[in-house]
Amino acid sequence: MSIPDFLEFGSKLTNLEKTRNFNVFGDYSLDPFRNLVDSHGWRTRKKERLRISVVGTNGKGSVSHFLAVSFSNLGYKTGLYTSPHLFDPKERIRLSPNFNPVNEEDLKEISNILFTQGTAEELSFLSWFEWFTLGAFVLFEKRDIAVQVYEAGLGGRLDATKLADPDILVICAIGEDHKAVLGNTKEAILREKLGIVTERTKIVFALEPKPSLLKILKEFCSEKNLELFLYPSLPEGRSYLDHNREYVKFIVHRLEEIISKNKIGIERTENVVTEPLPLPPGRLEIISDSPFIVFDPAHNPDAIGVTLASLSSAFPGKRFSVLAGFLPDKEGESMAEKLLDYTKTQKSNLYFLDSKEFKLPEGYGSYSIPPEKLSGILKTSEQEEAILVLGSFRLYSYIKT
């Protein structure tokens, strides 16, 4: 019998990122996925590993990227699992030292493991996200990856990456997003994110949150006997990428101290390099120099605010117009208000992409443009110095093609 293609098989599974039907989480349980994975030993550690879970509302993609590259530079074989992707789902699974997306041969290797040890029938109940998470589990173990970084998807308690059984939890900024699933307050959302902790988890790193969240965090760590390390939250006027890079340096320095004391017995098998940490793709990324176009995936009110505040330090002297596109389940009106305030201050233009995929914020019809006029908007006029594109990862393919 031929081995099914990894991507083709995955395309037939339920993909919540496309359907946006997050109501299914009302009855969701990790137990079926856990039982399947454990029945085949697909998350079993063949030797000691350092598995790091990265959770939060904003910044976890860049923090995951910086963590993976940092450990690779220190000489550890490192794997990185992230979501969502910008262009190609293969971007979600990456291996050191270059962290290029997995290739077709890698996917064939994953499929051979899964369909030789398991069956299509028992794998077919998985969701698309579970399928890719499982792919990362088996490839990282097959390739003897010492440091494994898993960016959580929607939450924590019910996130498929919880089955990595993280040794370390890294918490990024907590904001209000997916409230129907995670809770209506930041306090509720933090508790949901903390649910990714398992019995293996020993250390928590966190950006110091506001007092009400800090109280929850400290009480949780005390109850679970977890060591807590705090790092200052993002200061006003600083690029969030610069701050996240420094946050990761803080984390890696502490973990190196722990590893050197043989409290974590992972092997350093690669060459140590001293190259600076490259920026992650799709985060304050310069898409074009002429016209000057910057992309960022900010897609909730807090993230929008942080991205706008980062522009002056990341791109000094630039005046930005804004092009945004919001998915239907997002708080479009709240985000649109922030963008309107910004562009009024900048005396620049504001545009919202209006299509079947992207929902126009209520009351902002006069700022809408149809997709067929997108290329014209991106060709900025002589008076406009730059355009910031944000609101969804999906917009990346619109402006790169």
XYZ file of C-alpha atoms in Angstrom:
401
model
C 0.000 0.000 0.000
C 1.337 3.448 -0.887
C 2.041 5.937 1.882
C -0.360 8.922 1.788
C 1.109 12.350 1.092
C 1.415 14.378 4.325
C -0.067 17.620 2.986
C -2.768 15.927 0.934
C -3.900 13.848 3.919
C -3.874 16.953 6.116
C -5.984 18.897 3.628
C -8.896 16.525 4.290
C -8.861 17.197 8.042
C -10.899 19.851 9.863
C -9.007 23.137 9.715
C -10.320 25.684 12.210
C -7.990 28.358 10.875
C -10.009 28.274 7.659
C -13.500 27.600 8.962
C -13.092 29.959 11.977
C -15.689 27.743 13.708
C -14.167 27.937 17.179
C -17.462 26.837 18.731
C -16.146 23.269 18.529
C -13.958 24.003 21.548
C -17.026 23.835 23.747
C -16.847 20.030 23.563
C -13.153 19.653 22.729
C -10.857 17.346 24.664
C -7.174 16.574 24.188
C -7.712 12.992 25.361
C -8.267 11.377 21.924
C -5.122 13.020 20.551
C -3.190 12.119 23.705
C -4.351 8.499 23.580
C -3.353 8.146 19.923
C 0.067 9.728 20.400
C 0.847 7.708 23.512
C -0.367 4.416 22.036
C 2.408 4.707 19.433
C 5.005 6.476 21.584
C 5.065 9.417 19.179
C 5.959 11.982 21.834
C 8.304 9.763 23.826
C 11.735 11.285 24.452
C 14.451 8.909 23.275
C 16.892 10.841 25.439
C 16.803 13.972 27.541
C 15.388 16.981 25.731
C 14.699 20.601 26.446
C 11.140 21.258 25.342
C 9.947 24.850 25.528
C 6.331 25.960 25.168
C 5.715 29.574 24.194
C 2.267 30.978 24.959
C 0.659 34.401 24.993
C -1.554 36.611 22.878
C 1.080 38.774 21.248
C 4.747 38.256 20.445
C 4.971 34.496 20.790
C 5.937 34.000 17.145
C 8.974 36.280 17.347
C 9.963 34.977 20.788
C 9.788 31.384 19.512
C 11.933 32.327 16.522
C 14.552 34.095 18.644
C 14.667 31.176 21.111
C 15.228 28.590 18.393
C 17.961 30.580 16.646
C 19.666 31.351 19.975
C 19.938 27.698 20.967
C 21.070 26.753 17.477
C 23.820 29.388 17.689
C 24.922 27.803 20.975
C 25.497 24.496 19.217
C 22.293 22.596 20.013
C 20.281 20.796 17.353
C 17.054 22.767 17.485
C 13.545 22.367 16.131
C 10.939 25.093 15.807
C 7.185 24.579 15.507
C 5.053 27.683 14.892
C 1.676 28.790 13.599
C 0.109 30.145 11.537
C 2.142 30.262 8.333
C 2.628 33.123 5.888
C 2.750 31.343 2.521
C 3.186 27.615 2.880
C 2.161 25.257 5.719
C 5.641 23.693 5.584
C 6.857 26.891 7.288
C 5.382 25.598 10.542
C 8.102 22.980 11.056
C 11.728 24.110 10.844
C 15.106 22.642 11.771
C 18.455 24.180 12.625
C 20.836 25.499 11.528
C 19.061 27.438 8.758
C 15.452 27.005 9.897
C 14.171 26.660 6.378
C 10.676 25.177 6.124
C 10.614 21.388 6.010
C 10.869 20.007 2.490
C 9.083 17.207 0.663
C 11.628 14.621 1.814
C 11.054 15.645 5.439
C 7.308 15.257 4.983
C 7.777 11.840 3.374
C 9.820 10.816 6.396
C 7.027 11.933 8.720
C 4.382 10.108 6.665
C 6.422 6.910 6.602
C 6.574 6.931 10.390
C 2.904 7.742 10.922
C 1.397 5.422 8.317
C 3.778 2.547 9.021
C 3.177 2.593 12.758
C -0.432 3.802 12.555
C -3.356 3.668 10.147
C -5.152 6.258 8.047
C -8.384 5.367 9.823
C -7.100 6.210 13.301
C -5.326 9.348 12.057
C -8.314 10.724 10.181
C -10.071 12.067 13.301
C -7.257 14.568 13.951
C -7.654 18.265 13.254
C -5.300 19.975 10.821
C -3.434 21.640 13.700
C -3.100 18.344 15.579
C -1.792 16.736 12.402
C 1.011 19.259 12.004
C 1.803 19.160 15.724
C 2.125 15.390 15.486
C 4.376 15.814 12.454
C 6.685 18.037 14.503
C 6.763 15.518 17.365
C 7.871 12.605 15.205
C 10.324 14.534 13.017
C 12.060 16.192 15.969
C 12.539 12.828 17.669
C 13.583 11.092 14.457
C 16.249 13.757 13.885
C 17.425 13.664 17.526
C 16.567 17.318 18.157
C 17.874 18.374 21.585
C 16.009 21.690 21.956
C 12.412 21.767 20.760
C 10.483 25.053 20.714
C 6.698 24.844 20.373
C 4.615 27.950 19.802
C 1.123 27.332 21.113
C -1.770 27.885 18.760
C -5.038 29.234 20.113
C -4.623 28.785 23.847
C -2.841 26.499 26.274
C -5.014 24.134 28.292
C -6.570 22.624 25.160
C -3.692 23.289 22.767
C -2.250 20.295 20.928
C 1.292 21.476 21.710
C 0.593 20.782 25.390
C 1.384 17.144 24.600
C 5.030 18.127 24.164
C 5.078 18.082 27.993
C 7.142 21.262 28.208
C 10.063 21.521 30.608
C 9.958 25.298 30.298
C 7.043 27.683 29.820
C 7.636 31.094 28.241
C 4.795 33.598 28.531
C 4.544 36.578 26.207
C 2.173 39.547 26.384
C -1.394 38.674 27.352
C -4.134 40.462 25.424
C -7.784 40.005 24.532
C -8.219 37.761 21.514
C -10.446 34.755 20.769
C -12.466 35.750 23.823
C -15.318 33.393 22.969
C -12.905 30.499 23.497
C -10.359 31.776 26.013
C -12.389 34.109 28.222
C -13.654 37.680 28.287
C -10.883 39.121 30.472
C -7.097 39.038 30.424
C -7.205 37.255 33.778
C -9.312 34.433 32.323
C -7.104 34.282 29.226
C -3.940 34.006 31.341
C -5.417 31.119 33.318
C -6.273 29.360 30.055
C -2.717 29.863 28.754
C -1.216 28.545 32.005
C -3.158 25.335 31.447
C -0.391 24.178 29.089
C 1.763 23.368 32.130
C 2.237 19.647 32.851
C 3.981 17.675 35.580
C 7.259 17.957 33.663
C 7.215 21.763 33.702
C 9.689 23.209 36.186
C 10.362 26.823 35.164
C 8.226 29.715 33.952
C 9.515 32.868 32.270
C 7.128 35.773 31.836
C 7.001 39.387 30.767
C 5.919 41.119 33.957
C 2.183 41.790 33.569
C -0.119 44.220 35.345
C -0.721 43.529 39.080
C -3.934 41.508 38.700
C -2.250 39.153 36.219
C 0.967 39.002 38.220
C -0.995 37.877 41.280
C -2.537 34.999 39.302
C 0.851 34.063 37.863
C 2.635 34.019 41.218
C -0.143 32.043 42.903
C -0.148 29.499 40.083
C 3.638 29.026 40.184
C 3.591 28.696 43.969
C 0.812 26.100 43.835
C 2.602 24.090 41.122
C 6.055 24.554 42.703
C 7.361 26.280 39.586
C 10.348 28.622 39.565
C 9.303 31.993 38.136
C 11.572 34.453 36.312
C 10.140 37.858 35.360
C 11.355 40.258 32.692
C 10.186 43.886 32.335
C 7.252 44.500 30.035
C 7.628 46.471 26.827
C 8.673 50.073 27.577
C 6.985 52.889 25.709
C 8.648 53.903 22.462
C 10.632 50.719 21.896
C 10.221 48.270 19.036
C 8.533 45.103 20.255
C 11.012 43.042 18.213
C 13.985 44.609 19.996
C 12.321 43.993 23.346
C 11.454 40.373 22.538
C 15.032 39.770 21.417
C 16.302 41.010 24.802
C 13.677 38.927 26.601
C 14.996 35.837 24.830
C 18.596 36.683 25.717
C 17.494 36.820 29.359
C 15.773 33.426 29.061
C 18.643 31.713 27.256
C 21.218 33.049 29.721
C 19.252 31.591 32.652
C 18.738 28.269 30.909
C 22.417 28.036 29.973
C 23.264 28.402 33.647
C 20.873 25.569 34.480
C 22.221 23.352 31.682
C 25.832 23.987 32.790
C 24.947 22.636 36.240
C 23.771 19.409 34.549
C 20.200 19.967 35.667
C 19.199 19.494 32.024
C 21.401 16.945 30.296
C 21.022 17.922 26.643
C 23.930 17.548 24.222
C 25.697 20.330 22.363
C 26.553 18.680 19.028
C 26.875 21.534 16.535
C 29.329 24.375 16.059
C 28.854 27.473 18.182
C 28.310 30.652 16.146
C 28.177 34.299 17.181
C 25.902 35.666 14.484
C 23.265 38.230 15.530
C 19.696 36.987 15.773
C 17.909 37.550 12.459
C 14.433 39.027 12.515
C 11.559 36.577 12.122
C 9.716 36.635 8.794
C 6.504 38.613 8.645
C 7.095 40.766 11.732
C 7.670 44.434 10.919
C 9.106 43.030 7.698
C 10.088 45.410 4.917
C 8.306 44.030 1.859
C 9.426 46.711 -0.561
C 11.821 49.656 -0.463
C 10.198 51.584 -3.298
C 7.436 52.074 -2.427
C 8.284 51.478 1.237
C 5.910 48.766 2.488
C 6.061 47.106 5.907
C 4.039 44.058 6.952
C 3.084 43.013 10.484
C 0.484 40.399 11.465
C -1.001 42.393 14.382
C -4.634 41.263 14.602
C -6.043 42.269 17.978
C -6.355 45.669 19.704
C -3.314 45.273 21.972
C -1.117 44.044 19.136
C -2.246 46.908 16.905
C -1.253 49.378 19.606
C 2.153 47.776 20.131
C 2.892 47.669 16.403
C 1.953 51.303 15.882
C 4.078 52.327 18.872
C 7.022 50.357 17.451
C 7.103 52.184 14.113
C 8.953 55.305 15.237
C 11.882 53.354 16.711
C 11.947 50.646 14.046
C 11.663 53.077 11.114
C 12.679 56.540 12.352
C 11.572 59.419 10.170
C 8.966 57.438 8.245
C 5.334 58.544 8.010
C 2.965 55.623 7.508
C -0.388 55.228 5.890
C -2.166 52.024 6.922
C -3.807 49.212 4.970
C -5.660 46.695 7.160
C -7.710 43.564 6.676
C -9.606 41.910 9.537
C -11.109 38.425 9.632
C -14.817 38.207 10.574
C -14.258 36.946 14.147
C -11.955 39.827 15.070
C -12.798 43.010 16.960
C -12.612 45.119 13.848
C -14.221 48.242 15.277
C -11.795 48.460 18.223
C -8.789 47.993 15.983
C -10.106 50.392 13.372
C -10.487 53.102 16.007
C -6.807 52.766 16.974
C -5.753 52.932 13.334
C -7.921 55.952 12.635
C -6.470 57.824 15.617
C -2.959 56.982 14.428
C -3.461 58.060 10.824
C -5.161 61.286 11.890
C -2.129 62.082 14.039
C 0.204 61.212 11.177
C -1.984 63.062 8.673
C -1.819 59.941 6.518
C -4.324 57.629 4.829
C -6.269 54.649 6.159
C -7.617 51.813 4.001
C -9.512 48.613 4.820
C -9.519 45.670 2.457
C -13.126 44.674 1.862
C -13.685 41.175 0.473
C -15.407 37.870 1.218
C -12.452 36.916 3.409
C -11.846 40.220 5.192
C -14.667 41.965 7.031
C -15.014 45.720 6.812
C -15.311 47.268 10.325
C -18.764 48.668 10.938
C -18.941 52.350 10.140
C -15.742 52.445 8.086
C -17.205 52.002 4.622
C -15.659 55.213 3.339
C -12.202 53.731 3.997
C -12.803 50.471 2.123
C -11.064 49.256 -1.013
C -11.861 46.129 -3.048
C -9.050 43.609 -3.655
C -8.741 44.616 -7.321
C -7.615 48.090 -6.238
C -5.007 46.797 -3.804
C -2.060 47.098 -6.179
C -2.904 50.723 -6.843
C -3.013 51.567 -3.146
C 0.329 49.856 -2.553
C 1.918 52.092 -5.178
C 2.104 54.966 -2.744
C 1.767 58.499 -4.000
C 4.658 60.928 -3.915
C 3.232 62.507 -0.766
C 3.122 59.231 1.178
C 6.397 57.883 2.482
C 5.308 54.398 3.554
C 2.464 51.946 4.003
C 1.968 49.598 6.943
C -0.033 46.461 6.121
C -1.520 44.589 9.079
C -4.555 42.785 10.478
C -4.008 39.149 9.505
C -1.297 36.715 8.492
C -3.341 36.052 5.360
C -2.637 39.536 4.026
C 1.005 38.565 3.565
C 0.272 36.582 0.424
C -1.832 39.448 -0.956
C 1.068 41.897 -0.911
C 3.910 39.485 -1.742
C 2.363 38.200 -4.956
